[in-house]
CSV table of C-alpha atoms in Angstrom, one decimal:
chain,number,residue,atom,x,y,z
H,299,UNK,CA,125.6,99.9,90.8
H,300,UNK,CA,125.0,100.0,94.6
H,301,UNK,CA,124.4,103.8,94.8
H,302,UNK,CA,121.4,103.4,97.0
H,303,UNK,CA,121.4,101.0,100.0
H,304,UNK,CA,118.8,99.8,102.4
H,305,UNK,CA,120.7,97.7,105.0
H,306,UNK,CA,117.7,96.3,106.8
H,307,UNK,CA,115.9,93.7,104.8
H,308,UNK,CA,113.1,93.5,107.3
H,309,UNK,CA,111.4,95.4,110.1
H,310,UNK,CA,108.6,94.4,112.5
H,311,UNK,CA,106.6,96.9,114.6
H,312,UNK,CA,103.5,96.8,116.7
H,313,UNK,CA,100.4,98.6,115.4
H,314,UNK,CA,100.2,102.2,116.6
H,315,UNK,CA,104.0,102.5,117.1
H,316,UNK,CA,106.4,104.3,114.9
H,317,UNK,CA,108.1,102.6,111.9
H,318,UNK,CA,111.4,104.0,110.8
H,319,UNK,CA,112.9,102.8,107.5
H,320,UNK,CA,116.4,103.9,106.6
H,321,UNK,CA,118.3,104.5,103.4
H,322,UNK,CA,121.9,105.5,102.5
H,323,UNK,CA,123.2,106.7,99.2
H,324,UNK,CA,126.7,107.3,97.8
H,325,UNK,CA,126.2,109.7,94.9
H,326,UNK,CA,126.2,113.3,96.1
H,327,UNK,CA,124.7,114.4,92.8
H,328,UNK,CA,121.3,112.9,93.6
H,329,UNK,CA,118.8,115.7,93.9
H,330,UNK,CA,115.5,114.0,94.3
H,331,UNK,CA,114.6,111.1,96.7
H,332,UNK,CA,111.5,109.0,96.8
H,333,UNK,CA,109.9,106.2,98.7
H,334,UNK,CA,107.8,103.5,97.1
H,335,UNK,CA,105.6,100.9,98.6
H,336,UNK,CA,105.1,97.5,97.0
H,337,UNK,CA,102.5,94.8,97.6
H,338,UNK,CA,103.0,91.3,96.2
H,339,UNK,CA,102.1,90.9,92.4
H,340,UNK,CA,101.8,94.7,92.0
H,341,UNK,CA,104.1,97.4,90.7
H,342,UNK,CA,105.7,99.8,93.2
H,343,UNK,CA,103.4,102.7,94.3
H,344,UNK,CA,104.7,106.1,94.9
H,345,UNK,CA,104.5,107.2,98.6
H,346,UNK,CA,106.4,110.4,99.3
H,347,UNK,CA,109.3,112.3,97.9
H,348,UNK,CA,111.8,115.0,98.9
H,349,UNK,CA,114.0,117.4,97.0
H,350,UNK,CA,117.6,117.9,98.0
H,351,UNK,CA,116.9,121.5,98.9
H,352,UNK,CA,114.7,120.4,101.8
H,353,UNK,CA,115.4,118.3,104.9
H,354,UNK,CA,111.8,117.2,105.7
H,355,UNK,CA,108.6,116.5,104.0
H,356,UNK,CA,105.3,115.4,105.6
H,357,UNK,CA,102.2,113.8,104.1
H,358,UNK,CA,99.7,112.6,106.7
H,359,UNK,CA,101.2,109.7,108.7
H,360,UNK,CA,104.4,109.7,106.5
H,361,UNK,CA,107.4,111.9,107.0
H,362,UNK,CA,110.7,111.7,105.0
H,363,UNK,CA,113.9,113.2,106.5
H,364,UNK,CA,117.0,113.9,104.4
H,365,UNK,CA,120.4,114.4,105.9
H,366,UNK,CA,122.6,115.4,103.0
H,367,UNK,CA,125.9,115.6,104.9
H,368,UNK,CA,125.4,112.0,106.0
H,369,UNK,CA,123.9,111.0,102.7
H,370,UNK,CA,121.0,109.4,104.6
H,371,UNK,CA,117.3,109.5,104.4
H,372,UNK,CA,114.6,107.9,106.5
H,373,UNK,CA,110.9,107.3,106.3
H,374,UNK,CA,108.8,107.6,109.5
H,375,UNK,CA,105.3,106.1,109.6
H,376,UNK,CA,103.3,107.2,112.6
H,377,UNK,CA,101.1,105.6,113.7
H,378,UNK,CA,101.8,102.3,111.9
H,379,UNK,CA,98.8,100.3,110.7
H,380,UNK,CA,98.6,96.6,109.6
H,381,UNK,CA,97.8,97.8,106.1
H,382,UNK,CA,101.2,99.4,106.0
H,383,UNK,CA,102.7,95.9,105.8
H,384,UNK,CA,104.6,95.8,102.5
H,385,UNK,CA,108.1,96.2,101.0
H,386,UNK,CA,109.4,99.7,101.0
H,387,UNK,CA,111.9,100.9,98.4
H,388,UNK,CA,114.0,104.0,98.7
H,389,UNK,CA,115.0,105.6,95.3
H,390,UNK,CA,117.2,108.5,94.2
H,391,UNK,CA,117.6,110.4,91.0
H,392,UNK,CA,119.4,113.2,89.2
H,393,UNK,CA,118.0,114.1,85.8
H,394,UNK,CA,117.9,110.4,84.8
H,395,UNK,CA,116.0,107.4,86.0
H,396,UNK,CA,115.7,106.4,89.6
H,397,UNK,CA,118.2,104.1,91.3
H,398,UNK,CA,116.5,101.9,93.9
H,399,UNK,CA,117.6,100.2,97.1
H,400,UNK,CA,117.0,96.5,97.7
H,401,UNK,CA,113.9,97.2,99.9
H,402,UNK,CA,112.8,96.7,103.5
H,403,UNK,CA,109.9,94.4,104.3
H,404,UNK,CA,107.8,96.1,106.9
H,405,UNK,CA,105.4,94.0,109.0
H,406,UNK,CA,103.0,95.7,111.3
H,407,UNK,CA,101.5,93.4,113.9
H,408,UNK,CA,98.0,94.0,115.2
U,148,UNK,CA,93.1,108.5,84.9
U,149,UNK,CA,94.3,105.2,83.4
U,150,UNK,CA,97.6,103.8,84.8
U,151,UNK,CA,100.6,102.3,83.1
U,152,UNK,CA,99.5,99.2,81.1
U,153,UNK,CA,101.8,96.3,80.6
U,154,UNK,CA,101.4,93.0,78.8
U,155,UNK,CA,101.6,90.1,79.1
U,156,UNK,CA,101.4,89.6,82.9
U,157,UNK,CA,103.3,86.3,82.8
U,158,UNK,CA,105.6,84.6,80.3
U,159,UNK,CA,107.4,81.3,80.4
U,160,UNK,CA,110.0,80.6,77.7
U,161,UNK,CA,112.9,78.3,77.2
U,162,UNK,CA,116.5,79.6,77.2
U,163,UNK,CA,117.7,80.9,73.8
U,164,UNK,CA,114.1,81.8,72.8
U,165,UNK,CA,113.1,85.4,72.3
U,166,UNK,CA,110.4,87.4,74.1
U,167,UNK,CA,108.8,90.9,73.9
U,168,UNK,CA,107.0,93.0,76.4
U,169,UNK,CA,104.7,95.9,75.7
U,170,UNK,CA,104.0,99.1,77.7
U,171,UNK,CA,101.5,101.9,77.3
U,172,UNK,CA,102.4,104.8,79.6
U,173,UNK,CA,100.1,107.3,81.2
U,174,UNK,CA,98.8,109.7,78.7
U,175,UNK,CA,100.9,112.9,78.5
U,176,UNK,CA,103.9,111.4,80.2
U,177,UNK,CA,107.0,112.1,78.2
U,178,UNK,CA,109.4,109.9,80.1
U,179,UNK,CA,109.2,106.1,80.0
U,180,UNK,CA,111.4,103.7,81.9
U,181,UNK,CA,112.0,99.9,81.8
U,182,UNK,CA,113.2,98.3,85.0
U,183,UNK,CA,114.3,94.7,85.8
U,184,UNK,CA,113.5,93.4,89.2
U,185,UNK,CA,115.2,90.1,90.2
U,186,UNK,CA,113.7,88.4,93.2
U,187,UNK,CA,114.9,89.9,96.5
U,188,UNK,CA,116.4,92.9,94.8
U,189,UNK,CA,115.3,96.4,94.0
U,190,UNK,CA,114.3,97.5,90.5
U,191,UNK,CA,117.3,98.1,88.2
U,192,UNK,CA,117.0,100.7,85.5
U,193,UNK,CA,117.5,99.2,82.0
U,194,UNK,CA,116.5,102.1,79.8
U,195,UNK,CA,114.9,105.6,79.9
U,196,UNK,CA,113.2,107.3,77.1
U,197,UNK,CA,112.4,111.0,76.8
U,198,UNK,CA,109.6,111.1,74.2
U,199,UNK,CA,111.1,108.7,71.6
U,200,UNK,CA,114.8,109.5,72.4
U,201,UNK,CA,117.0,107.4,74.6
U,202,UNK,CA,118.3,109.3,77.7
U,203,UNK,CA,120.0,106.4,79.6
U,204,UNK,CA,120.7,102.9,78.5
U,205,UNK,CA,123.9,102.4,80.3
U,206,UNK,CA,122.7,99.3,82.2
U,207,UNK,CA,120.9,97.6,79.2
U,208,UNK,CA,122.7,94.4,78.1
U,209,UNK,CA,122.7,95.5,74.5
U,210,UNK,CA,124.0,92.2,73.1
U,211,UNK,CA,120.6,90.6,73.9
U,212,UNK,CA,118.2,93.4,75.0
U,213,UNK,CA,116.6,96.0,72.8
U,214,UNK,CA,113.9,98.6,73.4
U,215,UNK,CA,112.1,101.1,71.2
U,216,UNK,CA,109.5,103.8,71.7
U,217,UNK,CA,108.1,104.6,68.4
U,218,UNK,CA,106.1,107.9,68.2
U,219,UNK,CA,107.0,108.7,71.8
U,220,UNK,CA,104.1,106.7,73.3
U,221,UNK,CA,104.0,102.9,73.5
U,222,UNK,CA,107.2,101.0,74.1
U,223,UNK,CA,108.4,97.4,73.6
U,224,UNK,CA,111.3,95.7,75.3
U,225,UNK,CA,112.8,92.6,73.6
U,226,UNK,CA,115.2,89.9,74.8
U,227,UNK,CA,116.9,87.7,72.2
U,228,UNK,CA,118.2,85.2,73.1
U,229,UNK,CA,117.0,84.8,76.7
U,230,UNK,CA,119.2,83.4,79.4
U,231,UNK,CA,118.2,81.7,82.7
U,232,UNK,CA,119.4,84.8,84.6
U,233,UNK,CA,116.9,87.0,82.7
U,234,UNK,CA,114.1,85.5,84.9
U,235,UNK,CA,112.7,88.6,86.7
U,236,UNK,CA,109.8,91.0,86.8
U,237,UNK,CA,110.0,93.6,84.1
U,238,UNK,CA,108.5,96.9,85.1
U,239,UNK,CA,107.5,99.8,83.0
U,240,UNK,CA,107.1,103.2,84.5
U,241,UNK,CA,106.3,106.7,83.2
U,242,UNK,CA,106.6,110.2,84.6
U,243,UNK,CA,105.6,113.7,83.5
U,244,UNK,CA,109.2,115.0,83.4
U,245,UNK,CA,112.6,114.5,84.7
U,246,UNK,CA,115.4,117.0,85.3
U,247,UNK,CA,114.9,120.5,86.6
U,248,UNK,CA,112.2,119.4,89.0
U,249,UNK,CA,111.8,115.7,88.8
U,250,UNK,CA,108.4,114.1,89.4
U,251,UNK,CA,107.5,110.7,90.6
U,252,UNK,CA,107.2,107.8,88.3
U,253,UNK,CA,104.2,105.6,88.1
U,254,UNK,CA,104.6,101.9,87.6
U,255,UNK,CA,102.7,99.2,85.8
U,256,UNK,CA,102.0,95.8,87.3
U,257,UNK,CA,104.9,94.3,85.6
U,258,UNK,CA,105.6,91.2,83.5
U,259,UNK,CA,106.9,88.2,85.3
U,260,UNK,CA,109.3,86.3,83.0
U,261,UNK,CA,110.5,82.8,83.8
U,262,UNK,CA,113.2,81.3,81.6
U,263,UNK,CA,113.6,77.5,81.9
């Protein structure tokens, strides 16, 4: 059920720089996309979402971009902070429960 | 506002034994999900309830897994008999609604199951 893919298992960036996490999906019926952040021994925490009728959504340092024609979305974190170090999951849904990617481990170095 | 509560946090059982997990969603959330997260993978949806009805259980291994949500609030997920490959973190999540304007789901801390 690989409908949502995160092809980069890890990403390392310097503090203050931009982090860009990518996600691809195959099901064109998905109408709602989300990013979750996960720390060890905790459940995923909701970060930001975007509806399929939009192509951009911002919340503070976090911006999600959606390219429906390419079936691609990305999460930009600017500026990156050491506390952003975590595993980031991309998820997509249509009426039913979310389908998740495998996650990208982000490390922000001081 | 209290979050999603799950218990137990950890469980170790032998293969072929049975185990049950409990979840109490956020008050007022009609939709409840159970996810299985195997190490190194993303969460995989097992079952979704809308109130006390099942919306999606297409990925639930029904020969050994069962779930119920009596009265549309708390839920239990059971595995009987357990296999080694069931070792994973079982996450419960809830959301206010789905469909026609989805909202984000809130997750509990999960139950880490180890089958030996």
